[in-house]
PDB file of N, CA, C and O in Angstrom:
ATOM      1  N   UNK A1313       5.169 -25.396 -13.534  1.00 88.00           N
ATOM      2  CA  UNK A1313       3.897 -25.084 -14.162  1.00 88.00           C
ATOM      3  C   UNK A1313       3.934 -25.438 -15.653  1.00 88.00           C
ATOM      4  O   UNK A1313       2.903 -25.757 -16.245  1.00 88.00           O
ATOM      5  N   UNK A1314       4.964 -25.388 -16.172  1.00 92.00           N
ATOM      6  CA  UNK A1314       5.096 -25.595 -17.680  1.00 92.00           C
ATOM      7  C   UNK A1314       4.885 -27.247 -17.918  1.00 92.00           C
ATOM      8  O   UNK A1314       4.532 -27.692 -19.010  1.00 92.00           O
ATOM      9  N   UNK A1315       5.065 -27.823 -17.122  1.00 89.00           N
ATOM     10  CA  UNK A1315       4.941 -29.397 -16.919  1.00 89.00           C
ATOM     11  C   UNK A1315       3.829 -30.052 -17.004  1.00 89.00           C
ATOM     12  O   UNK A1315       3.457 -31.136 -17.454  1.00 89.00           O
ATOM     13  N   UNK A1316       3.145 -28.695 -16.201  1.00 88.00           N
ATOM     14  CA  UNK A1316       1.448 -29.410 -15.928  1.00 88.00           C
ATOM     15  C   UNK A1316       1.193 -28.889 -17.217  1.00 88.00           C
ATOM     16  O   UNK A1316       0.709 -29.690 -18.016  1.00 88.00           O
ATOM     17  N   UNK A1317       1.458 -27.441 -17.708  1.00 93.00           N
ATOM     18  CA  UNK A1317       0.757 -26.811 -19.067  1.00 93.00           C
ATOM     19  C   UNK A1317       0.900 -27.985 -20.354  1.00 93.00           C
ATOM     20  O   UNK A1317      -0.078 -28.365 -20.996  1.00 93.00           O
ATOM     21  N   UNK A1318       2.451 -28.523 -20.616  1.00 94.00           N
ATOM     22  CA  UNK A1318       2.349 -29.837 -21.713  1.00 94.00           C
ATOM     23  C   UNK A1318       1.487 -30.428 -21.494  1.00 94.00           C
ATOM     24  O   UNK A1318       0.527 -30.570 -22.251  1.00 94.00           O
ATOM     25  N   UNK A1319       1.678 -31.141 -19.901  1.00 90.00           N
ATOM     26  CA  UNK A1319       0.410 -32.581 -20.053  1.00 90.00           C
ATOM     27  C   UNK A1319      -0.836 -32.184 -20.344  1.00 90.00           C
ATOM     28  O   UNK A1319      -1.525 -32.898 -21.072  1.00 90.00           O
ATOM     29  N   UNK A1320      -1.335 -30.989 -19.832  1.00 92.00           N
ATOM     30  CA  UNK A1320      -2.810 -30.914 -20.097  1.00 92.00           C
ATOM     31  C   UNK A1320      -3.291 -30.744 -21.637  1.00 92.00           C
ATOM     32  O   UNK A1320      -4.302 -31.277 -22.094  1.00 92.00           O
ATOM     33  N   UNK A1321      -2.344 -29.863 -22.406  1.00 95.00           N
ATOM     34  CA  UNK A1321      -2.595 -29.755 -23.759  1.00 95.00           C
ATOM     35  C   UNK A1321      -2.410 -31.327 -24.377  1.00 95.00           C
ATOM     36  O   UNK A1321      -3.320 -31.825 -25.039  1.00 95.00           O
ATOM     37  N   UNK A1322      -1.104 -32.091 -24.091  1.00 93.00           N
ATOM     38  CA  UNK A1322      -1.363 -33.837 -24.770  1.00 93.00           C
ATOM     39  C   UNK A1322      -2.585 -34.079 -24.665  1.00 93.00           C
ATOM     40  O   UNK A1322      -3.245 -34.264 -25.688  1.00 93.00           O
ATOM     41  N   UNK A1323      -3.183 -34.137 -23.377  1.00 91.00           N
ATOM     42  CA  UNK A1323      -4.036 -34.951 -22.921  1.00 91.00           C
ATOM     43  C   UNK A1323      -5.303 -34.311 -22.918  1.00 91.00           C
ATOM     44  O   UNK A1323      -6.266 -34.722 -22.271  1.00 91.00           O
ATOM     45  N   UNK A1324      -5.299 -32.866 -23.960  1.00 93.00           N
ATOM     46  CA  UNK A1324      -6.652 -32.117 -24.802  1.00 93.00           C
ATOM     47  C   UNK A1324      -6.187 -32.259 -26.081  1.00 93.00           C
ATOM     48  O   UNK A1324      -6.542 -31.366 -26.850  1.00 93.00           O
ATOM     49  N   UNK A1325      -5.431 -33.203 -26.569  1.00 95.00           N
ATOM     50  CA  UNK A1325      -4.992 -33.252 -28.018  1.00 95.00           C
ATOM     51  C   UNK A1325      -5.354 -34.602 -28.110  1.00 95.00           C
ATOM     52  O   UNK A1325      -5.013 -35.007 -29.222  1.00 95.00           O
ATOM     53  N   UNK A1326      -6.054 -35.755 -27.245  1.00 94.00           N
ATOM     54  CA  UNK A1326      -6.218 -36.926 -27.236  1.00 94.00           C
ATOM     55  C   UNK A1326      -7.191 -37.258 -27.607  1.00 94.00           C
ATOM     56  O   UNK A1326      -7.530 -36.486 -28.504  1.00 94.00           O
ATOM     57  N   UNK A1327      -8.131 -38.234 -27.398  1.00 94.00           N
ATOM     58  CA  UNK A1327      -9.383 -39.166 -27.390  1.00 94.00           C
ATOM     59  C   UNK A1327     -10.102 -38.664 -26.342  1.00 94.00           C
ATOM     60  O   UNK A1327     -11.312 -38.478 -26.472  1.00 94.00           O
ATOM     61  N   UNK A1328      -9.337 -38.332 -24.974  1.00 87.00           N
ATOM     62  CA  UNK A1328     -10.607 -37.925 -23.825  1.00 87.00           C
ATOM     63  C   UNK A1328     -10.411 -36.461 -23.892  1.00 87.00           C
ATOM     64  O   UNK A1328     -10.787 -35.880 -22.874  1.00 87.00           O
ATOM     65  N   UNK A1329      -9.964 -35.780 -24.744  1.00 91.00           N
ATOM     66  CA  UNK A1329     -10.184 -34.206 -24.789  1.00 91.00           C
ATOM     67  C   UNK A1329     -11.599 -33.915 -24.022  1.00 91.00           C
ATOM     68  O   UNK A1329     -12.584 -34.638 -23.872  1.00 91.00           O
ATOM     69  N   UNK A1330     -11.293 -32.421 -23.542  1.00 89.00           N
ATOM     70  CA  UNK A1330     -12.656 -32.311 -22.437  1.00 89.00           C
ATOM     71  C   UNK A1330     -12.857 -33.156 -21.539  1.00 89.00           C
ATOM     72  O   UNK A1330     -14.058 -33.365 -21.366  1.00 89.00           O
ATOM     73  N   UNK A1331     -12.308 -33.626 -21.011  1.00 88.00           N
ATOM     74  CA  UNK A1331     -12.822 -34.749 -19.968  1.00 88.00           C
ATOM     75  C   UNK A1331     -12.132 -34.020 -18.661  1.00 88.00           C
ATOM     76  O   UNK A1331     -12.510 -34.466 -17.578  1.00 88.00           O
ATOM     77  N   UNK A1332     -11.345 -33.150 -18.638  1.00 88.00           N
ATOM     78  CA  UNK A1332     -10.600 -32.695 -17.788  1.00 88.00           C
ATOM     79  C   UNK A1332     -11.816 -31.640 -16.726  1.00 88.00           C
ATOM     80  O   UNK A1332     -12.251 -30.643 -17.303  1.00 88.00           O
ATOM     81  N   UNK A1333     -12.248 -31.857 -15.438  1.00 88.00           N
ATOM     82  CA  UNK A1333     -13.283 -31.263 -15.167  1.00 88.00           C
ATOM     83  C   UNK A1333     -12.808 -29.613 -14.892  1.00 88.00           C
ATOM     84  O   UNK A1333     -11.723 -29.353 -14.373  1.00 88.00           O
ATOM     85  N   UNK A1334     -13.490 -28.872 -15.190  1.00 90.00           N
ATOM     86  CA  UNK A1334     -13.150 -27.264 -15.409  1.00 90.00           C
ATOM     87  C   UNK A1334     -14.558 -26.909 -15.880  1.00 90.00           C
ATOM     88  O   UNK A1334     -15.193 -27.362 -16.832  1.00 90.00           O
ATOM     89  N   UNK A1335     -14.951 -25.808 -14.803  1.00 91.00           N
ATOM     90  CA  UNK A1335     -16.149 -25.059 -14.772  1.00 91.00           C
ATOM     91  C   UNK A1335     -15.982 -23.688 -14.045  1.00 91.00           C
ATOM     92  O   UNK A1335     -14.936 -23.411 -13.458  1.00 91.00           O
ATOM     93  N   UNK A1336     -17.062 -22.830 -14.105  1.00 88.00           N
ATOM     94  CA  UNK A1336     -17.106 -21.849 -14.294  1.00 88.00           C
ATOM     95  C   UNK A1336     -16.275 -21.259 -12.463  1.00 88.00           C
ATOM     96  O   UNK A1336     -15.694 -20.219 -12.151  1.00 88.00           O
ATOM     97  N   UNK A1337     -16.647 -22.618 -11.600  1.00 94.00           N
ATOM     98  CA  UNK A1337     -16.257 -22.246 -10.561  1.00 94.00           C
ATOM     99  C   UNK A1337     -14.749 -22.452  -9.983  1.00 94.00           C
ATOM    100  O   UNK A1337     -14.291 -22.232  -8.862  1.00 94.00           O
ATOM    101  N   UNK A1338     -14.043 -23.049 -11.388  1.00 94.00           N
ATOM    102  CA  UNK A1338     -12.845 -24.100 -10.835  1.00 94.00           C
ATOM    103  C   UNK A1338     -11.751 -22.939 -10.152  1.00 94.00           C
ATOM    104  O   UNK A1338     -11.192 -23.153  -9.077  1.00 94.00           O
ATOM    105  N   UNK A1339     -11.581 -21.905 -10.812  1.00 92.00           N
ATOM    106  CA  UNK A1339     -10.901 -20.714 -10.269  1.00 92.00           C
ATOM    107  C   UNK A1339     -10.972 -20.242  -8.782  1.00 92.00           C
ATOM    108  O   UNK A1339     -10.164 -20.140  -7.859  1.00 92.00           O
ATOM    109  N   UNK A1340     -11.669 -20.114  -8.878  1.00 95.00           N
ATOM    110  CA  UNK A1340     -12.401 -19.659  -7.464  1.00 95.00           C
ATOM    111  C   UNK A1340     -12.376 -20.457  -6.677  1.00 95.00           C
ATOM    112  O   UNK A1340     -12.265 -20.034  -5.526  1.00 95.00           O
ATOM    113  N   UNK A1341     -12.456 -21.888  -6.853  1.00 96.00           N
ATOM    114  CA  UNK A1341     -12.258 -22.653  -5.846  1.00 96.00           C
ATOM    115  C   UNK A1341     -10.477 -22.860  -5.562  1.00 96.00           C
ATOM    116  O   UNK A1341     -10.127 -22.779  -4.385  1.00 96.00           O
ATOM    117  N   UNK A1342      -9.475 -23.100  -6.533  1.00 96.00           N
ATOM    118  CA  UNK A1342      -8.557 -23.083  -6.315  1.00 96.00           C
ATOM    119  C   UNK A1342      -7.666 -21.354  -5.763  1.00 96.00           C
ATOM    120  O   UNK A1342      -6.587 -21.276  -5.176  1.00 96.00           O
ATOM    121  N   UNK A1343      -8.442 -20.344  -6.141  1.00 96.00           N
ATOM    122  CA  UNK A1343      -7.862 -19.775  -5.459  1.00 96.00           C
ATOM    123  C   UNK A1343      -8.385 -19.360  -3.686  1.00 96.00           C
ATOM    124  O   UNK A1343      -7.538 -19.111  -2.828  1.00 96.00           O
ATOM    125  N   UNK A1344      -9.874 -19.354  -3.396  1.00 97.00           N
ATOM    126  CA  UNK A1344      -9.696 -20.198  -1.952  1.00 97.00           C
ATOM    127  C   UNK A1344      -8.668 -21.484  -1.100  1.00 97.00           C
ATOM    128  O   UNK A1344      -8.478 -21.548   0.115  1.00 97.00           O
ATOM    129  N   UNK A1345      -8.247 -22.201  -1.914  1.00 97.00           N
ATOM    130  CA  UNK A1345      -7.336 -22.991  -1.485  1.00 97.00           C
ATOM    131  C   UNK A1345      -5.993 -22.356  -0.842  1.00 97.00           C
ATOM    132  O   UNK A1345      -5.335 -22.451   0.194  1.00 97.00           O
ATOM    133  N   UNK A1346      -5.975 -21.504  -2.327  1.00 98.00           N
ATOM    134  CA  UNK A1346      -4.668 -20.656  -2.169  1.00 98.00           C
ATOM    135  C   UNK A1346      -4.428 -19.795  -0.916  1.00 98.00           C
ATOM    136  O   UNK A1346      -3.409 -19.534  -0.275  1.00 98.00           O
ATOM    137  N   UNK A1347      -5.442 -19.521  -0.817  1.00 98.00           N
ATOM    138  CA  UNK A1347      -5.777 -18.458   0.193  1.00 98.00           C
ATOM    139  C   UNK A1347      -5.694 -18.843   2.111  1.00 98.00           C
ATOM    140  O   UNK A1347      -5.766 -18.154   3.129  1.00 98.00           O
ATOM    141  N   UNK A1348      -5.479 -20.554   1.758  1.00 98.00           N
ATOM    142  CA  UNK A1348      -4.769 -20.835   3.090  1.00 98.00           C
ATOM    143  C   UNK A1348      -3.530 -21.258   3.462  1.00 98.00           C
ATOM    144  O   UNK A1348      -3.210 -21.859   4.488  1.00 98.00           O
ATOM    145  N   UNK A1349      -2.635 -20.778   2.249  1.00 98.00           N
ATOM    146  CA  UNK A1349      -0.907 -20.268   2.117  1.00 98.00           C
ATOM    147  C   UNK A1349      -0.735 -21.694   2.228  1.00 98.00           C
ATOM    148  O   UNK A1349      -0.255 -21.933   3.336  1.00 98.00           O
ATOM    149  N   UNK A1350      -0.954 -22.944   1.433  1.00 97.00           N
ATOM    150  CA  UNK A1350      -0.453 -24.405   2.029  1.00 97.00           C
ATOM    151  C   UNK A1350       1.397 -24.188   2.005  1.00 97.00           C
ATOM    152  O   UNK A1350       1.963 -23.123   1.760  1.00 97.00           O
ATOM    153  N   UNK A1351       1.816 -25.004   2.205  1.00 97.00           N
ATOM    154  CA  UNK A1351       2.980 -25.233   2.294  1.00 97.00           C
ATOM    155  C   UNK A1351       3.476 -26.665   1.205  1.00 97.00           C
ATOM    156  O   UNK A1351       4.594 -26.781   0.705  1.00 97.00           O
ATOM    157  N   UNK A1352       3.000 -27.070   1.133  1.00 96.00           N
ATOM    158  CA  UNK A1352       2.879 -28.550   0.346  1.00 96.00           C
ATOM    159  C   UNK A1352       1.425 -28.654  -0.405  1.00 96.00           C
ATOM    160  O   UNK A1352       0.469 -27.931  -0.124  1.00 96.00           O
ATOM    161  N   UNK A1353       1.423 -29.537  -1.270  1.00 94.00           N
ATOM    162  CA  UNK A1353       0.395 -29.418  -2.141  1.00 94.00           C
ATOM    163  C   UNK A1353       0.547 -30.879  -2.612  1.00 94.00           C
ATOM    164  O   UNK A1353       1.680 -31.280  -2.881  1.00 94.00           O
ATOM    165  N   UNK A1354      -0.503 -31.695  -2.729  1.00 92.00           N
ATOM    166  CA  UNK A1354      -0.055 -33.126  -3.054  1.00 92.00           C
ATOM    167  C   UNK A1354      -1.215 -33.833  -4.136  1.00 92.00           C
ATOM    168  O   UNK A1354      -2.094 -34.250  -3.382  1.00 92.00           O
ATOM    169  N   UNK A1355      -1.518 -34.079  -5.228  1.00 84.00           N
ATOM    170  CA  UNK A1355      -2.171 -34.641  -6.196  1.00 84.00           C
ATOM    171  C   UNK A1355      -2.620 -36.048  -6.240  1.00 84.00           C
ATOM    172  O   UNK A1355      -1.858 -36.988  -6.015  1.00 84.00           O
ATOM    173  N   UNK A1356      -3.538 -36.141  -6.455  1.00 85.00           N
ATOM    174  CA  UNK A1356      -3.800 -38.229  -5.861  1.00 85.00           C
ATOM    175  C   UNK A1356      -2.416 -38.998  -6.280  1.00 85.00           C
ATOM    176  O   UNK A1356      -1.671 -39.637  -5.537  1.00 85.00           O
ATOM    177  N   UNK A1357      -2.260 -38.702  -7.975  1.00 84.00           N
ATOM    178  CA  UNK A1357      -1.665 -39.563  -8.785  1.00 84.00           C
ATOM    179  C   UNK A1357      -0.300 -38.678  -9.478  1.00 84.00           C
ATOM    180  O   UNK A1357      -0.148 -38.460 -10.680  1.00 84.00           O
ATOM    181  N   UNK A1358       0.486 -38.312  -8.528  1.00 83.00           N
ATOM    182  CA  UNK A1358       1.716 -37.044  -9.290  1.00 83.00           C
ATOM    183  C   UNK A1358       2.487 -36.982  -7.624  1.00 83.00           C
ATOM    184  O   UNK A1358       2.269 -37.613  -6.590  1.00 83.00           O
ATOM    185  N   UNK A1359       3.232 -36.154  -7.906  1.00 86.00           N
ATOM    186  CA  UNK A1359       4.126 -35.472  -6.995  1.00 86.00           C
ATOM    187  C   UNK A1359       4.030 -34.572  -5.910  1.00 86.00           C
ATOM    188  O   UNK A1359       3.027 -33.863  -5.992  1.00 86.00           O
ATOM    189  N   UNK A1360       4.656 -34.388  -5.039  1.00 92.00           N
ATOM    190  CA  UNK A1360       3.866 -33.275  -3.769  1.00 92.00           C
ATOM    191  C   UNK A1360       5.133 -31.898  -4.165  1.00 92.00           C
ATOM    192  O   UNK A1360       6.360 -31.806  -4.215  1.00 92.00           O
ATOM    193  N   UNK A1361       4.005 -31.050  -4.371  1.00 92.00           N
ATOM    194  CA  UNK A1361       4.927 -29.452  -4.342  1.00 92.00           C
ATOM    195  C   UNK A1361       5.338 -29.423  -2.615  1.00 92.00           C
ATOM    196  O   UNK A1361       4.769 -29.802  -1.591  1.00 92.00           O
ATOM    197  N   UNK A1362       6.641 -28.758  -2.931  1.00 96.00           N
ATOM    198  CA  UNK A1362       7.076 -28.133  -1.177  1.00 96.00           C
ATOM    199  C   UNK A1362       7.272 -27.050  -1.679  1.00 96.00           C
ATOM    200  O   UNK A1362       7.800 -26.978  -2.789  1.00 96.00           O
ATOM    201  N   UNK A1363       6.719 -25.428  -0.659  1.00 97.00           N
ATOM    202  CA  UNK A1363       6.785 -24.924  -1.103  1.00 97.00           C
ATOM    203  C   UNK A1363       5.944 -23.289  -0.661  1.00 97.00           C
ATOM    204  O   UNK A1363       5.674 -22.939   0.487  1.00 97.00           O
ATOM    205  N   UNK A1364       5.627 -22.399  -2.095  1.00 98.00           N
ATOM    206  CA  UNK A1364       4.662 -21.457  -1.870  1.00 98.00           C
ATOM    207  C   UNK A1364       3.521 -22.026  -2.416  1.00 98.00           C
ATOM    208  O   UNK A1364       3.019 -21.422  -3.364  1.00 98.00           O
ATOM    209  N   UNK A1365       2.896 -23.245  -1.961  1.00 97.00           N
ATOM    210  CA  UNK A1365       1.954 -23.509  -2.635  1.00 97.00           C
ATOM    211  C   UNK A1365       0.424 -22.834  -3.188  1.00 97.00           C
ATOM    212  O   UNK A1365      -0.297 -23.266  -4.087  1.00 97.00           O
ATOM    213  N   UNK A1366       0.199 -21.497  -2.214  1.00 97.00           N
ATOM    214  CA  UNK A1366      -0.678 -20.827  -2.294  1.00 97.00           C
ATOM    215  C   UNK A1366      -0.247 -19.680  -3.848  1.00 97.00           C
ATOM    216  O   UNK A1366      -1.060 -19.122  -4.584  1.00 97.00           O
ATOM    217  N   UNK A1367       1.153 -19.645  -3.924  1.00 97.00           N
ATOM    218  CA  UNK A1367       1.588 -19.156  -5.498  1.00 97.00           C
ATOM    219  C   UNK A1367       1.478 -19.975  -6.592  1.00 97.00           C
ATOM    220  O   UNK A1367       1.509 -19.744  -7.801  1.00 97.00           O
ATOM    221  N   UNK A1368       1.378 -20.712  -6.116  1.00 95.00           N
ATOM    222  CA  UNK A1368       1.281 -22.389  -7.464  1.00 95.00           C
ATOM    223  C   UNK A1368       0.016 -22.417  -7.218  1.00 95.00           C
ATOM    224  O   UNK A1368      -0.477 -21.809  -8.169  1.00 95.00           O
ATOM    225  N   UNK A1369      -0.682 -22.694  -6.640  1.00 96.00           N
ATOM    226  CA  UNK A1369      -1.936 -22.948  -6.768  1.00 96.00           C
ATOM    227  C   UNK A1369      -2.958 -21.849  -7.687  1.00 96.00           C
ATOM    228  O   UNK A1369      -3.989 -22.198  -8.261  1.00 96.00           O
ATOM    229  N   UNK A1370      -2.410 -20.497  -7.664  1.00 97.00           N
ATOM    230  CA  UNK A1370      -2.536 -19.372  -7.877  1.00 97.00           C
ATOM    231  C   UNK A1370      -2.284 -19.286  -9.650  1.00 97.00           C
ATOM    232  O   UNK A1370      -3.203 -19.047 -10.432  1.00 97.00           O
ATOM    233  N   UNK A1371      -0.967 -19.515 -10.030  1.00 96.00           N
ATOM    234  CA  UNK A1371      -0.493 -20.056 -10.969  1.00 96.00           C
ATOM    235  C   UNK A1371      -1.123 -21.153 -11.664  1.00 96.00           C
ATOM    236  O   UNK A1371      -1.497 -20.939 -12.817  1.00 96.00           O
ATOM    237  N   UNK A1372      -1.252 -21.968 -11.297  1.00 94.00           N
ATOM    238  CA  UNK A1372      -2.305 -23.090 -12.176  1.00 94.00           C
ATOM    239  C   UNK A1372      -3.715 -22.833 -12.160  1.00 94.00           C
ATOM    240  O   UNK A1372      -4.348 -23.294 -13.110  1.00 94.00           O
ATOM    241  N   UNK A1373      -4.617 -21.910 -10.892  1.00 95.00           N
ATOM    242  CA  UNK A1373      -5.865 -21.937 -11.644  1.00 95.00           C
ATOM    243  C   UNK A1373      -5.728 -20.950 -13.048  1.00 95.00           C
ATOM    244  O   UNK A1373      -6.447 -21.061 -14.041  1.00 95.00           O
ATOM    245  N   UNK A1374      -4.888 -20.200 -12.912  1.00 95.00           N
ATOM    246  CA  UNK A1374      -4.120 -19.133 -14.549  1.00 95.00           C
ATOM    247  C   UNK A1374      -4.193 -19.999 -15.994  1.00 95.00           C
ATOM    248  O   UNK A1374      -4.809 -19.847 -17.048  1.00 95.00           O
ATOM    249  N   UNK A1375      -3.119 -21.109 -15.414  1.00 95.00           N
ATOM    250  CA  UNK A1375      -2.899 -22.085 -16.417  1.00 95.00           C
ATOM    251  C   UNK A1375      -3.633 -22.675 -17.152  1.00 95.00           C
ATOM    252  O   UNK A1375      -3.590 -22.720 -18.382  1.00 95.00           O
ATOM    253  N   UNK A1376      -4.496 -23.263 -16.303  1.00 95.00           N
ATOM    254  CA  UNK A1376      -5.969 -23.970 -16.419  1.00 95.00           C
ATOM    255  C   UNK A1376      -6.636 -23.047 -16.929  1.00 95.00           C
ATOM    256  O   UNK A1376      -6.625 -23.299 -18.134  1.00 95.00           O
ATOM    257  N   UNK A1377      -7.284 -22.015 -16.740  1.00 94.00           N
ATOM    258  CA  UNK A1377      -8.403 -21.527 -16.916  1.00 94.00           C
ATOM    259  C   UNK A1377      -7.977 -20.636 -18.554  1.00 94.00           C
ATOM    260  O   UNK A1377      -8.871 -20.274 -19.320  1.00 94.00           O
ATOM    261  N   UNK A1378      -6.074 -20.345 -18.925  1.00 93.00           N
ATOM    262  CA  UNK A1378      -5.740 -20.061 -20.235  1.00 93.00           C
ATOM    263  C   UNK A1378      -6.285 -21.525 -21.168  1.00 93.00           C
ATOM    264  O   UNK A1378      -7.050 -21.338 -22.114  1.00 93.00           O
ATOM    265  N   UNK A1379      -5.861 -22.859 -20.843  1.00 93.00           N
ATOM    266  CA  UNK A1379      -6.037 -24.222 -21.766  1.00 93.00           C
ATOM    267  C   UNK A1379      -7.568 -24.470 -21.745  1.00 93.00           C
ATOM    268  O   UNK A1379      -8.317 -24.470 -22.721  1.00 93.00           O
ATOM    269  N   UNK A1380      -7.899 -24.687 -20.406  1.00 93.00           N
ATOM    270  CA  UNK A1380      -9.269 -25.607 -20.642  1.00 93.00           C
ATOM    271  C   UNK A1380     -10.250 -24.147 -20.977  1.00 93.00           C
ATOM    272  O   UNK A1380     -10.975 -24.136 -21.973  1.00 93.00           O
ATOM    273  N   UNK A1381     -10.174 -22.870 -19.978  1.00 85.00           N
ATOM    274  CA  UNK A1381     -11.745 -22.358 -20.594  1.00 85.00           C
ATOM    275  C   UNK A1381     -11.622 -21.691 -21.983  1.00 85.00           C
ATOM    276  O   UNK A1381     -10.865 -21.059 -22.719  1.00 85.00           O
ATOM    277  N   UNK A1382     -13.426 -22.490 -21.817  1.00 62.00           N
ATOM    278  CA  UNK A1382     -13.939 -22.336 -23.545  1.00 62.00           C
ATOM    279  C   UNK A1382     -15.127 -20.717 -23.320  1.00 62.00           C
ATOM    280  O   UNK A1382     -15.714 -20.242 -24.292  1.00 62.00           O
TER     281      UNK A1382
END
């Protein structure tokens, strides 16, 4: 989680700051996700969690919603 927390702050310290989509619903939708205990978790363009992914998932809408909400 600390991995994703750097990149997102670089990449709100950049030129496309805000561009990262995050709204009022993004929580809520990721923790429905969570809520069907994945096992793996896989990102278009990154790495696949193995795992408790429904705790990570859980964990990053946290993350997210400490950096991006305004």
């Amino acid at each position: 989680l600390e991995r994703a927390r750097q990149a997102l702050l670089r990449f709100e310290a950049g030129p496309l700051a805000g561009s990262t989509p995050y709204t009022a619903k993004t929580g809520e939708i990721l923790q429905r996700l969570a809520d069907l205990e994945p096992q793996r978790v896989a990102v278009m363009h990154g790495s696949t969690f193995i795992g408790d992914g429904g705790g990570a998932l859980r964990n990053l809408a946290g993350m997210m919603g400490e950096v991006l909400g305004r």
